[in-house]
PDB file of C-alpha atoms and ligand atoms in Angstrom:
ATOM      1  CA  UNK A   1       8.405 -14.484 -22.196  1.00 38.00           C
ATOM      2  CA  UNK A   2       8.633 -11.674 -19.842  1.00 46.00           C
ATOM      3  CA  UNK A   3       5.705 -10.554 -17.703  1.00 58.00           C
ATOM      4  CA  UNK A   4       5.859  -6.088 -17.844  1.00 81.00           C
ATOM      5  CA  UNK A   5       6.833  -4.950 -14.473  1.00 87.00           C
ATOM      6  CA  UNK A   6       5.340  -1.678 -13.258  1.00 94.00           C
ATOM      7  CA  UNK A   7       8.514  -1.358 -10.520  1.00 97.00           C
ATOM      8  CA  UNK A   8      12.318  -2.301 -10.479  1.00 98.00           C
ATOM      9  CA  UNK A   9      13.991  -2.400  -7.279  1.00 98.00           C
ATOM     10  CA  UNK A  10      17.392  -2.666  -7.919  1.00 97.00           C
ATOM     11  CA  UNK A  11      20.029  -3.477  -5.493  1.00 98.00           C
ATOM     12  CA  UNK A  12      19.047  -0.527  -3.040  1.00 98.00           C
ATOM     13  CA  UNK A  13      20.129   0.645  -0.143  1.00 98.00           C
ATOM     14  CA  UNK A  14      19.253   3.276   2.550  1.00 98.00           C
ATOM     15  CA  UNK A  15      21.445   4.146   5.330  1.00 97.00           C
ATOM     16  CA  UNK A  16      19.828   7.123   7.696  1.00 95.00           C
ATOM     17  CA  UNK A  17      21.980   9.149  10.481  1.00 91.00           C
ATOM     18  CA  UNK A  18      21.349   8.354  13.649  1.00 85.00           C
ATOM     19  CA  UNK A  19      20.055  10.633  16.109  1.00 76.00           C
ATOM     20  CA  UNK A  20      22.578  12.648  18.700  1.00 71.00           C
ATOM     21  CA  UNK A  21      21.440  10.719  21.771  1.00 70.00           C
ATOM     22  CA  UNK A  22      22.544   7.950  19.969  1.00 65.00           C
ATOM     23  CA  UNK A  23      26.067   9.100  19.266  1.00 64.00           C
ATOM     24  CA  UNK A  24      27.070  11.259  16.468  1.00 72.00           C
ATOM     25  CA  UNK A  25      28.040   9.923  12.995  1.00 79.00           C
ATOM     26  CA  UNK A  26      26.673   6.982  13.557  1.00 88.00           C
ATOM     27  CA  UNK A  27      24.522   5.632  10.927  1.00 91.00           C
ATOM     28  CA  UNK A  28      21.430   2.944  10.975  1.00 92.00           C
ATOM     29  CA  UNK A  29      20.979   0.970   7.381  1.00 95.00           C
ATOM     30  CA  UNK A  30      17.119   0.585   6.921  1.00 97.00           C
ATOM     31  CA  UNK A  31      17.562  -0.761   3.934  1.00 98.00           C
ATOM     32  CA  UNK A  32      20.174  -3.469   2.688  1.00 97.00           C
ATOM     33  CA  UNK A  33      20.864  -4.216  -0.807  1.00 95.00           C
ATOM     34  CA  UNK A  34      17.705  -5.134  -1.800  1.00 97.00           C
ATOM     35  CA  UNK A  35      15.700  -6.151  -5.120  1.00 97.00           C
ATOM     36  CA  UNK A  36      12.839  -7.095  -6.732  1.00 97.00           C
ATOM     37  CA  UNK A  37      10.158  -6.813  -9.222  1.00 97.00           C
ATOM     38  CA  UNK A  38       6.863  -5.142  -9.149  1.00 98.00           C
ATOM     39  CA  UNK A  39       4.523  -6.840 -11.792  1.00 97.00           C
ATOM     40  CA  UNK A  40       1.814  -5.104 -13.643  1.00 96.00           C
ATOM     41  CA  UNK A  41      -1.623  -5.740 -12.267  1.00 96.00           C
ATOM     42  CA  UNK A  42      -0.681  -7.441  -9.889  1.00 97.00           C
ATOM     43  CA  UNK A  43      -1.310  -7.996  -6.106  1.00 98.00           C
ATOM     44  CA  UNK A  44       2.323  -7.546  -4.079  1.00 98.00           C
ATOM     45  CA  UNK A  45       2.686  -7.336   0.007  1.00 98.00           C
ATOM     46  CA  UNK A  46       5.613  -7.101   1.919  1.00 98.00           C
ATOM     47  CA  UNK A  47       5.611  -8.416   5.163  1.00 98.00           C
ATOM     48  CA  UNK A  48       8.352  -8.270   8.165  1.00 96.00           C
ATOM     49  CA  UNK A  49       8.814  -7.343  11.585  1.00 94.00           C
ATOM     50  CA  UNK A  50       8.503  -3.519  12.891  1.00 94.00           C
ATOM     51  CA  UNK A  51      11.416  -1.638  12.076  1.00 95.00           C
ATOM     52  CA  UNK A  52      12.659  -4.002   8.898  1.00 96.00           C
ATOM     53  CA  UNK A  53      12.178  -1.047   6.056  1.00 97.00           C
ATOM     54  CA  UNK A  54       8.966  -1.915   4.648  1.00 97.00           C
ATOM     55  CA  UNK A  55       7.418   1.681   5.025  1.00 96.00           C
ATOM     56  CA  UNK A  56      11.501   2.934   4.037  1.00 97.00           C
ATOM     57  CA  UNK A  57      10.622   1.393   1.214  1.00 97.00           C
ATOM     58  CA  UNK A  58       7.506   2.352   0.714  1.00 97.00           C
ATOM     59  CA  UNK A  59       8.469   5.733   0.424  1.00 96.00           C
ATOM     60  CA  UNK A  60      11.399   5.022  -1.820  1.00 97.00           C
ATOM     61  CA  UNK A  61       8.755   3.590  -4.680  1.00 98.00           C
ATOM     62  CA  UNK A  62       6.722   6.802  -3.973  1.00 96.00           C
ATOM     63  CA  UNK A  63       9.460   9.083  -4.528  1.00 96.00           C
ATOM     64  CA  UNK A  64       9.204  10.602  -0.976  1.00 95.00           C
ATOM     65  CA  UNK A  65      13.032   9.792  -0.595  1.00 96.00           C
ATOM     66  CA  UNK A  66      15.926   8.588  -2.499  1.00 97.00           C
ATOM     67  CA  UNK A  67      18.090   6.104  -1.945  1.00 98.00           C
ATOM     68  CA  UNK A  68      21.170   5.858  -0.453  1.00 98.00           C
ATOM     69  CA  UNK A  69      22.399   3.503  -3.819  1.00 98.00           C
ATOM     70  CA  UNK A  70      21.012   1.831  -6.210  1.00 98.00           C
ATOM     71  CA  UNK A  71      18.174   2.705  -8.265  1.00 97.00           C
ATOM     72  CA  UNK A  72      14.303   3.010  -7.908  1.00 98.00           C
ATOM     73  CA  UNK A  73      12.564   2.711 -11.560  1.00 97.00           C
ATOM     74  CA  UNK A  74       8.764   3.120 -12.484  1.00 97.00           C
ATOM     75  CA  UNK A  75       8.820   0.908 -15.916  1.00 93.00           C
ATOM     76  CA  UNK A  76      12.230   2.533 -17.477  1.00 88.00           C
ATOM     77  CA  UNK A  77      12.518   6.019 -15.719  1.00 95.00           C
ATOM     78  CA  UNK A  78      14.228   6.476 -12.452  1.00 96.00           C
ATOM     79  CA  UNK A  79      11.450   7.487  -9.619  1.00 97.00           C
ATOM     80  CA  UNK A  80      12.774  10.968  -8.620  1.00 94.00           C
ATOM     81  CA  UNK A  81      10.421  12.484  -6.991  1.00 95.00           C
ATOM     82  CA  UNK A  82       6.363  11.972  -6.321  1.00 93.00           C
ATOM     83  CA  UNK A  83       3.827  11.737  -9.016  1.00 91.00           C
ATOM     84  CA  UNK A  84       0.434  10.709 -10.036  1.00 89.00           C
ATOM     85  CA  UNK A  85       0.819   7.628 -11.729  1.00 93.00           C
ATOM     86  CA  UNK A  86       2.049   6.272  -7.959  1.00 95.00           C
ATOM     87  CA  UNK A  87      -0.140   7.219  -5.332  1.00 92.00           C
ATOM     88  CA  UNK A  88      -0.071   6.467  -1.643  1.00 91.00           C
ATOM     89  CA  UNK A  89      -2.334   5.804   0.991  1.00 91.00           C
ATOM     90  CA  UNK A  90      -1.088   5.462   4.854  1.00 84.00           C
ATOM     91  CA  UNK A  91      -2.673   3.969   8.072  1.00 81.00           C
ATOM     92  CA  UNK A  92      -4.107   7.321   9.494  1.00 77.00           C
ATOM     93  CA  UNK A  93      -6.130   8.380   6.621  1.00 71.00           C
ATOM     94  CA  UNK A  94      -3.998  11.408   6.469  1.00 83.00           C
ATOM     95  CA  UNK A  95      -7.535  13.304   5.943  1.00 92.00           C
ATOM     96  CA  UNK A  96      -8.173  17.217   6.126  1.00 94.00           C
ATOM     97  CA  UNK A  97     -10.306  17.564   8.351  1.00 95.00           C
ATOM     98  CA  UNK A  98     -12.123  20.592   7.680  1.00 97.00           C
ATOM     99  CA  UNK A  99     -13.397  19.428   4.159  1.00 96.00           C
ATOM    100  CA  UNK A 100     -16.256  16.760   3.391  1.00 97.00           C
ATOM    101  CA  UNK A 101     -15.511  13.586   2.136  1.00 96.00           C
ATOM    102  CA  UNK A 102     -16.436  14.730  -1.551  1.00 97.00           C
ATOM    103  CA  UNK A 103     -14.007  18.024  -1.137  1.00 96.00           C
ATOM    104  CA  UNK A 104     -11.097  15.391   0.148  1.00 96.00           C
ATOM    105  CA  UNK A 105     -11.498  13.836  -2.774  1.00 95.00           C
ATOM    106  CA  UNK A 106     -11.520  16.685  -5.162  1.00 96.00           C
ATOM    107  CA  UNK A 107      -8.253  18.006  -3.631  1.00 91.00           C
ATOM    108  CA  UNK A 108      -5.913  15.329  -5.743  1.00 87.00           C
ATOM    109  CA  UNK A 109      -7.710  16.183  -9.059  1.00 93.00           C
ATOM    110  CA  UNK A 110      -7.568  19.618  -8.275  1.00 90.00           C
ATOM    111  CA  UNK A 111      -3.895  19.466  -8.021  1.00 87.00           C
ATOM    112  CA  UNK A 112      -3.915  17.556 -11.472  1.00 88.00           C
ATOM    113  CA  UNK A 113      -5.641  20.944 -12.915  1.00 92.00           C
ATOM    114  CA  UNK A 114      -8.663  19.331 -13.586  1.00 94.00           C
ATOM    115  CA  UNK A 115     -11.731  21.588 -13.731  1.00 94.00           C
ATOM    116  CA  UNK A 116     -14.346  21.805 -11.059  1.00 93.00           C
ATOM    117  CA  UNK A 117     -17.293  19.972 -12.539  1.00 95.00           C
ATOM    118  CA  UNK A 118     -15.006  17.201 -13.475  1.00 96.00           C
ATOM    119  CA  UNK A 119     -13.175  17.179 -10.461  1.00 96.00           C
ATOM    120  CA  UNK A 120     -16.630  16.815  -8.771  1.00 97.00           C
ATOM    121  CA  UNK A 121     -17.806  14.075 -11.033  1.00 97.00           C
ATOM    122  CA  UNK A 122     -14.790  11.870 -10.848  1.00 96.00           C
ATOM    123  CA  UNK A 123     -14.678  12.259  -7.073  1.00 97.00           C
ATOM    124  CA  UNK A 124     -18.527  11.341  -7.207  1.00 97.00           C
ATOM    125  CA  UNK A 125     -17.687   8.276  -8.923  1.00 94.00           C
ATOM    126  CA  UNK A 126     -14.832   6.980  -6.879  1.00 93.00           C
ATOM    127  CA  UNK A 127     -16.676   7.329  -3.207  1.00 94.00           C
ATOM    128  CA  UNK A 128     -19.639   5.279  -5.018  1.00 92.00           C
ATOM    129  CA  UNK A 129     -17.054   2.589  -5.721  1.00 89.00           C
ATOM    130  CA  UNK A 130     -15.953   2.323  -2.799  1.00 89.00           C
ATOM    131  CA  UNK A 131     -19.543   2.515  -1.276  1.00 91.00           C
ATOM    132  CA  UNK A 132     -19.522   6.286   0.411  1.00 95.00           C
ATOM    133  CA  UNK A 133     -22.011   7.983  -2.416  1.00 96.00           C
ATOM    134  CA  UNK A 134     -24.348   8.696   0.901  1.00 97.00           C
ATOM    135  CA  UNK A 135     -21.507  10.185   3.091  1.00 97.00           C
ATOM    136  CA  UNK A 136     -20.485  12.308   0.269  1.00 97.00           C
ATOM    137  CA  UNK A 137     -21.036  15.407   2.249  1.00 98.00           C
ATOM    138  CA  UNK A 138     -19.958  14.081   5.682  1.00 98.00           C
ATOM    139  CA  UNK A 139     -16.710  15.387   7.513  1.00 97.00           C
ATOM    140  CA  UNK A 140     -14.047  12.774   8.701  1.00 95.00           C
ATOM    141  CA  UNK A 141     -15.040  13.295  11.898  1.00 96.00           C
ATOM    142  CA  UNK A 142     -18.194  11.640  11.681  1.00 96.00           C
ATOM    143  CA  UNK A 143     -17.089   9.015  10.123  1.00 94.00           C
ATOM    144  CA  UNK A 144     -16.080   5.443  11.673  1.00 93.00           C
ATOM    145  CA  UNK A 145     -12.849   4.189  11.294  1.00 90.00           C
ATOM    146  CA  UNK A 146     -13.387   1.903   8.340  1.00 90.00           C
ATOM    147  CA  UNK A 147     -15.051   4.530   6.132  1.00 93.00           C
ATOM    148  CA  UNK A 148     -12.382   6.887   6.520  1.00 93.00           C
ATOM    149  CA  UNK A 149      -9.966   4.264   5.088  1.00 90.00           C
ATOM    150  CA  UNK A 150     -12.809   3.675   2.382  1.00 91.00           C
ATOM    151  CA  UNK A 151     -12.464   7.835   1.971  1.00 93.00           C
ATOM    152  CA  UNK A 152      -8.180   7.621   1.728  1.00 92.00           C
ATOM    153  CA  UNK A 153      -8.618   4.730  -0.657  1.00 91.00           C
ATOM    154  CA  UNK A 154     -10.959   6.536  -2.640  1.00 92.00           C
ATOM    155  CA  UNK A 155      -8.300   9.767  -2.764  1.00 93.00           C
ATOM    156  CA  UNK A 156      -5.974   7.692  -4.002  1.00 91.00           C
ATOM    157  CA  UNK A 157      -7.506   5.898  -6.531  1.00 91.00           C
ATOM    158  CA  UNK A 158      -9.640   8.791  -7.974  1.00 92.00           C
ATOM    159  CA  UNK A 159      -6.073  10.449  -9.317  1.00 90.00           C
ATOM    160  CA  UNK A 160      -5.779   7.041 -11.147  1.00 91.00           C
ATOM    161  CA  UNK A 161      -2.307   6.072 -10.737  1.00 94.00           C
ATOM    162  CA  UNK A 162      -0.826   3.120 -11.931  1.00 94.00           C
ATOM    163  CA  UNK A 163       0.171   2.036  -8.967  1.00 96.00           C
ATOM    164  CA  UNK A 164      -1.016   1.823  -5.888  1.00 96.00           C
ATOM    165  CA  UNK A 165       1.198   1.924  -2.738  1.00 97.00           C
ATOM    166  CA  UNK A 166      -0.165   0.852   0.973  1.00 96.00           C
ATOM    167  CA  UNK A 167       1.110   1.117   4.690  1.00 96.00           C
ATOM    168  CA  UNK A 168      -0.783  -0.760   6.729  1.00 94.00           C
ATOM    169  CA  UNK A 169      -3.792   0.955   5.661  1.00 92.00           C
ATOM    170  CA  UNK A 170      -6.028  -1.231   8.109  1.00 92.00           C
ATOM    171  CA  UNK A 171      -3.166  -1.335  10.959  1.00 90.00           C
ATOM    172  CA  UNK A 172      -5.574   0.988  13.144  1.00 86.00           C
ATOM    173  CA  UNK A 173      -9.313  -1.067  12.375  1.00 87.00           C
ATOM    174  CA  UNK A 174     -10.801  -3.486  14.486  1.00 89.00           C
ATOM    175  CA  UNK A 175     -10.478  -7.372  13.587  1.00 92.00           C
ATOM    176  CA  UNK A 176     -14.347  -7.359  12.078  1.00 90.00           C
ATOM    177  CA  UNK A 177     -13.260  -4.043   9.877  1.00 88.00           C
ATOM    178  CA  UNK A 178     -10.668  -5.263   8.839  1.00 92.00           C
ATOM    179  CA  UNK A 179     -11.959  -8.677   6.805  1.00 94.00           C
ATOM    180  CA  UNK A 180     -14.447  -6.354   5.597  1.00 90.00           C
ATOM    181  CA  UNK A 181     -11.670  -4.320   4.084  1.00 90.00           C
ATOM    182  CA  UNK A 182      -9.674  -6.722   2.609  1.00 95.00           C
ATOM    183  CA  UNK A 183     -12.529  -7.907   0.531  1.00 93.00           C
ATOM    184  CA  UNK A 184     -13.926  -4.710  -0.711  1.00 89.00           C
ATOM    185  CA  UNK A 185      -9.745  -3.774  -1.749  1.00 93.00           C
ATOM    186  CA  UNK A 186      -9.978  -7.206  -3.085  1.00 95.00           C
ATOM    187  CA  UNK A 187     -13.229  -6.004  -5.511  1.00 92.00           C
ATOM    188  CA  UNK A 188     -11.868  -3.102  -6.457  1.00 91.00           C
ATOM    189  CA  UNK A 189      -8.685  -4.079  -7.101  1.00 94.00           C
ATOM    190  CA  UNK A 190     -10.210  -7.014  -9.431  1.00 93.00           C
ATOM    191  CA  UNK A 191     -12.360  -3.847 -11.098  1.00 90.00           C
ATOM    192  CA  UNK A 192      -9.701  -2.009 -11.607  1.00 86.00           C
ATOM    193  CA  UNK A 193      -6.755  -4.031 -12.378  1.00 87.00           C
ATOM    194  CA  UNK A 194      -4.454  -1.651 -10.462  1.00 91.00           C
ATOM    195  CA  UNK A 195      -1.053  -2.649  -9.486  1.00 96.00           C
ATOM    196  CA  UNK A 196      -0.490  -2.897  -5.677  1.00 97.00           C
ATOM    197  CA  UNK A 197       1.840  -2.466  -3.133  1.00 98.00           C
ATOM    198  CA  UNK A 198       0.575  -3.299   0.020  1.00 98.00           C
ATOM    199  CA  UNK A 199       2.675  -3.244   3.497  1.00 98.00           C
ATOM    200  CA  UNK A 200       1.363  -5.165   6.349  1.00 96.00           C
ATOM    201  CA  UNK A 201       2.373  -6.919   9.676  1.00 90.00           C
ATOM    202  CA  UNK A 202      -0.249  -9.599   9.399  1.00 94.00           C
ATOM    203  CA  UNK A 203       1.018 -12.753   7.515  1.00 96.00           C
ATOM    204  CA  UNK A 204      -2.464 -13.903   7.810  1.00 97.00           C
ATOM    205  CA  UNK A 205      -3.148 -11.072   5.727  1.00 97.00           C
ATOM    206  CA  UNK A 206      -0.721 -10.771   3.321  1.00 98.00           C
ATOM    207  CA  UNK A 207      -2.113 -14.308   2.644  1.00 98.00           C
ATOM    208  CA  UNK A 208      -5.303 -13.778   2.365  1.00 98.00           C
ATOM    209  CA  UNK A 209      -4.495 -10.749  -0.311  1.00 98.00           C
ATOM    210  CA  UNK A 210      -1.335 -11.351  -2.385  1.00 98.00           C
ATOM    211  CA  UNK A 211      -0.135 -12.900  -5.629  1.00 98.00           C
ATOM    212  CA  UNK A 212       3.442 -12.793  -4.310  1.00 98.00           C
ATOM    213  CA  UNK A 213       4.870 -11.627  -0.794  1.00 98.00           C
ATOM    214  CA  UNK A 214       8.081 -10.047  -0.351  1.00 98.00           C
ATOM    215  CA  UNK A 215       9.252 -11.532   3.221  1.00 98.00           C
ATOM    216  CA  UNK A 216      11.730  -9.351   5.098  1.00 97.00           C
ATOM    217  CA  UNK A 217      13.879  -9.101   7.917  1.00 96.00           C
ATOM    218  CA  UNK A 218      15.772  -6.285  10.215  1.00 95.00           C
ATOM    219  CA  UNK A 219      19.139  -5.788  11.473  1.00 93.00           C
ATOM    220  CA  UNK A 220      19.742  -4.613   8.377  1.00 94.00           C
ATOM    221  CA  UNK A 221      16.236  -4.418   6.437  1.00 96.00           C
ATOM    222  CA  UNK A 222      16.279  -6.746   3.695  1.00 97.00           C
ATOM    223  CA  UNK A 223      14.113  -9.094   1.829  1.00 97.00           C
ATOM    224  CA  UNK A 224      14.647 -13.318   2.717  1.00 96.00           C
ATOM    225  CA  UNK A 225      12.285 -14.970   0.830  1.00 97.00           C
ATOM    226  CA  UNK A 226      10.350 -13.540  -2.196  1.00 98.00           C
ATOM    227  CA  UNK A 227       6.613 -16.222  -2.146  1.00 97.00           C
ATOM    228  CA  UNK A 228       4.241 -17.139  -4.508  1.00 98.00           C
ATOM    229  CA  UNK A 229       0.917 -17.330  -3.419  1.00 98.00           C
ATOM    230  CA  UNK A 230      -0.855 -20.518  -5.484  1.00 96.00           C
ATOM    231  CA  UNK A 231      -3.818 -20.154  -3.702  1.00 98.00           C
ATOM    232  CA  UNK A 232      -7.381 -19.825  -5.812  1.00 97.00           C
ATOM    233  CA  UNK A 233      -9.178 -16.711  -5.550  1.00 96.00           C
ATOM    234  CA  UNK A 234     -11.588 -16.002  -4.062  1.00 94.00           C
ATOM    235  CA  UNK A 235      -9.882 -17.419  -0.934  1.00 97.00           C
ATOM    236  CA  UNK A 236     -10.844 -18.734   2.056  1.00 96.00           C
ATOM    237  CA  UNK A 237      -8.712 -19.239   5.556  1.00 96.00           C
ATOM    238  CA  UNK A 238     -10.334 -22.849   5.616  1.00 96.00           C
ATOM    239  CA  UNK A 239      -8.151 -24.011   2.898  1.00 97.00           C
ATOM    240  CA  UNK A 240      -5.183 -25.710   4.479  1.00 97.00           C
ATOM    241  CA  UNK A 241      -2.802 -24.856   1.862  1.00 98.00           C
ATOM    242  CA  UNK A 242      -4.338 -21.022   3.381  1.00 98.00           C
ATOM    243  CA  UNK A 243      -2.713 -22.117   6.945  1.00 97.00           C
ATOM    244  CA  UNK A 244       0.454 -24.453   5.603  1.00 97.00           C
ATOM    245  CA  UNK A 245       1.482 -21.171   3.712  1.00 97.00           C
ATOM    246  CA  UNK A 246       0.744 -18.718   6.817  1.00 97.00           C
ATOM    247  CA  UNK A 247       3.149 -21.462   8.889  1.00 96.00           C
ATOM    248  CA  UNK A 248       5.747 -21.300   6.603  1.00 96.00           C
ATOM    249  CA  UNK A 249       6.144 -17.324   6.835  1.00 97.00           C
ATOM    250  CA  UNK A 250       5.956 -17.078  10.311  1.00 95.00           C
ATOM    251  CA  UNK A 251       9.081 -19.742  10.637  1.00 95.00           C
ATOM    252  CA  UNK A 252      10.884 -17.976   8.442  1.00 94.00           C
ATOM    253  CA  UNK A 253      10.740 -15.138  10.468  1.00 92.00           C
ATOM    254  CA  UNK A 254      11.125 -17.453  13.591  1.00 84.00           C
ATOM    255  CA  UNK A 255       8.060 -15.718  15.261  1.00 67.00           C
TER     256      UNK A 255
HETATM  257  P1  LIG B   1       9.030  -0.580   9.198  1.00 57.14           P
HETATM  258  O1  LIG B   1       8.082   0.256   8.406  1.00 57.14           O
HETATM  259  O2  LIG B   1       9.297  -1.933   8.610  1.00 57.14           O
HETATM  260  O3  LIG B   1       8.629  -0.688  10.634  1.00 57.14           O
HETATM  261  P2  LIG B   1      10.865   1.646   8.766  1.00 57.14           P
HETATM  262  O4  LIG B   1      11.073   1.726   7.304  1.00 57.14           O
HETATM  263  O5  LIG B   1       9.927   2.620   9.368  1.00 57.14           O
HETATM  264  O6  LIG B   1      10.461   0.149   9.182  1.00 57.14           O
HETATM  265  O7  LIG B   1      12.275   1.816   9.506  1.00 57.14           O
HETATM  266  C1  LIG B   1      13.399   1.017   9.226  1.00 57.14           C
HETATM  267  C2  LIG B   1      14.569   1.478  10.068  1.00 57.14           C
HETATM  268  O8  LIG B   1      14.999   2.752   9.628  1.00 57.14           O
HETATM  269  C3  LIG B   1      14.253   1.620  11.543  1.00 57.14           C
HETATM  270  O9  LIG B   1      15.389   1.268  12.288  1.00 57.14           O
HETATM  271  C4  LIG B   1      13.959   3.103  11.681  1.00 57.14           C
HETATM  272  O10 LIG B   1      14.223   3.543  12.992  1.00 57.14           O
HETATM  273  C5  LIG B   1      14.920   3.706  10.664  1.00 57.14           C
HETATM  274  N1  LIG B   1      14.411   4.957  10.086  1.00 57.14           N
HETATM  275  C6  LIG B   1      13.321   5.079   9.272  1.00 57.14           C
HETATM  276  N2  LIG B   1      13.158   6.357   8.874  1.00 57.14           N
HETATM  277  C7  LIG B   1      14.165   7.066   9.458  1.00 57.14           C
HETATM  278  C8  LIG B   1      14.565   8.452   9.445  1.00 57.14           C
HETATM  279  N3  LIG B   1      13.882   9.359   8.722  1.00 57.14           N
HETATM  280  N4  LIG B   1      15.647   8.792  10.167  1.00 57.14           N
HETATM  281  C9  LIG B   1      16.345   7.893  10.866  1.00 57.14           C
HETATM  282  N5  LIG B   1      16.038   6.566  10.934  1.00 57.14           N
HETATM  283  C10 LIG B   1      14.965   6.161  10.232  1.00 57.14           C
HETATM  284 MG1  LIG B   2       6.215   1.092   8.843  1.00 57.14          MG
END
C-alpha cells in the first residue's frame, strides 16, 4: 500500500552567500539535507524556530528557488520553476492595492488566459466561499486584517492548484482572528480536499490544524522529528492528548 504523495523532498539542501558585512565567501546553509513526503489531501505544517528554513523551503516547493542539491518533485516532475497547480499565499496578503477585492482575484485567472466573464464568475465564487461575496467591490484598504487574509486565500485558491503552500498566513492577526481563521481554513480545506502546506511558529497551532507536522531546527535548518497528529477532528484544545502533544513539541525544541 502506498498513500500518492503530491510532494517529494528529497535529501535537499540550500546553502545562501552571506552578505559582505559578514565576510566574503562565506556561506550560511538554510537548509540541511532534508526529506520528506507531502501526501495528497492532506493537512501538513512545519513548525521551528525563526530562521530554521521553513519559509526557504517554502519557496523551494513553490519553485521560487532551486536548491542547492537534491531534488524538489511535484508527483514525478522536478519543480523548476512556479506554476498553477502550487500556489502560495504569504503573511502580508501581498494585495494590489489599487484593485477591489473581486479584481485581486481575477488577476490569477487572468494570467491563466481565462476569459473575462469567467474570470469574474470564478472569482465570484471563491470570495463567497470564503465569506467576502459583500466586500466584493471593496479595496484592501478598507478591509480588516482578517478579511484581507480571507481575500489572499481566496487568490490562491480560485487558480485551483493542487497544492496549497502557507507562510504564516495569520502571523500578523490578533489572537481572536486568528481561531477564527484556523477554522474557516479548516472548512474549506475539508470542502475542498486541497493538499496543504502550512508554515507556522505556533505549535499550538500546528496542533490544532495538522495531520502530520514536520518539526525543525536551525544551525543548520533541518527537520528532527516528522509527528503524527492522532487527534479527532473536529478538535478541541480541551482534549489532553491536544496539550500532551503541544508539550512534546515544544521539548523537542527545548523552548
Ligand atoms: P524561517 O522562515 O524558518 O525563519 P528562512 O528560510 O527565512 O527561515 O531562513 C533560513 C536561513 O537562511 C536564515 O539564516 C536566513 O538568514 C537565511 N536566508 C534565507 N534567505 C536568504 C537569502 N536570500 N540570502 C541569504 N540568506 C538567506
Ligand atoms: Mg519565514
Amino acid at each position: 500500500m502506498s498513500a500518492k504523495h503530491a510532494l517529494t523532498i528529497a535529501a535537499v539542501s540550500k546553502v545562501f552567500p552571506l552578505g559582505r558585512a559578514n565576510g566574503q565567501g562565506k556561506t550560511v546553509t538554510a537548509l540541511d539535507s532534508t526529506s520528506f513526503k507531502v501526501l495528497d489531501n492532506e493537512f501538513l505544517s512545519i513548525v521551528g524556530p525563526s530562521g530554521c528554513g521553513k519559509s526557504t523551503l517554502l519557496r523551494l516547493m513553490a519553485g521560487l528557488e532551486k536548491p542547492s542539491g537534491g531534488a524538489v518533485n511535484f508527483r514525478d516532475q522536478e519543480v523548476a520553476r512556479p506554476s498553477g497547480r502550487i500556489g502560495l499565499v504569504f503573511q502580508d496578503y501581498s494585495l494590489l492595492p489599487w484593485r477591489t477585492l473581486v479584481r485581486n482575484i481575477e488577476l490569477g485567472l487572468e494570467f491563466q488566459g481565462l476569459p473575462g466573464r469567467q474570470a469574474r464568475d470564478k472569482a465570484l465564487e471563491y470570495l463567497e466561499l470564503v465569506g467576502l461575496a459583500a466586500s466584493k467591490d471593496a479595496y484592501p484598504h478598507e478591509l480588516s486584517g482578517g478579511m484581507r487574509q480571507r481575500a489572499a486565500i481566496a487568490r490562491a485558491l480560485a487558480v485551483e492548484p493542487d497544492v496549497l503552500l502557507m507562510d504564516e498566513p495569520f502571523g500578523a492577526l490578533d489572537a481572536h482572528t486568528r481561531l477564527l481563521m484556523q477554522r474557516e481554513l479548516l472548512a474549506i480545506w475539508e470542502k475542498r480536499k486541497k493538499t496543504v502546506v502550512f508554515v507556522t511558529h505556533s505549535i499550538d497551532e500546528a496542533v490544532y490544524l495538522s495531520d502530520r507536522i514536520v518539526v525543525m531546527d536551525k544551525d543548520p535548518g533541518r527537520v528532527i522529528e516528522v509527528l503524527d497528529v492522532d487527534l479527532p477532528r473536529p478538535r478541541t484544545r480541551k482534549n489532553p492528548d491536544f496539550g500532551r502533544l503541544t508539550e512534546s513539541i515544544l521539548e523537542m525544541l527545548k523552548y
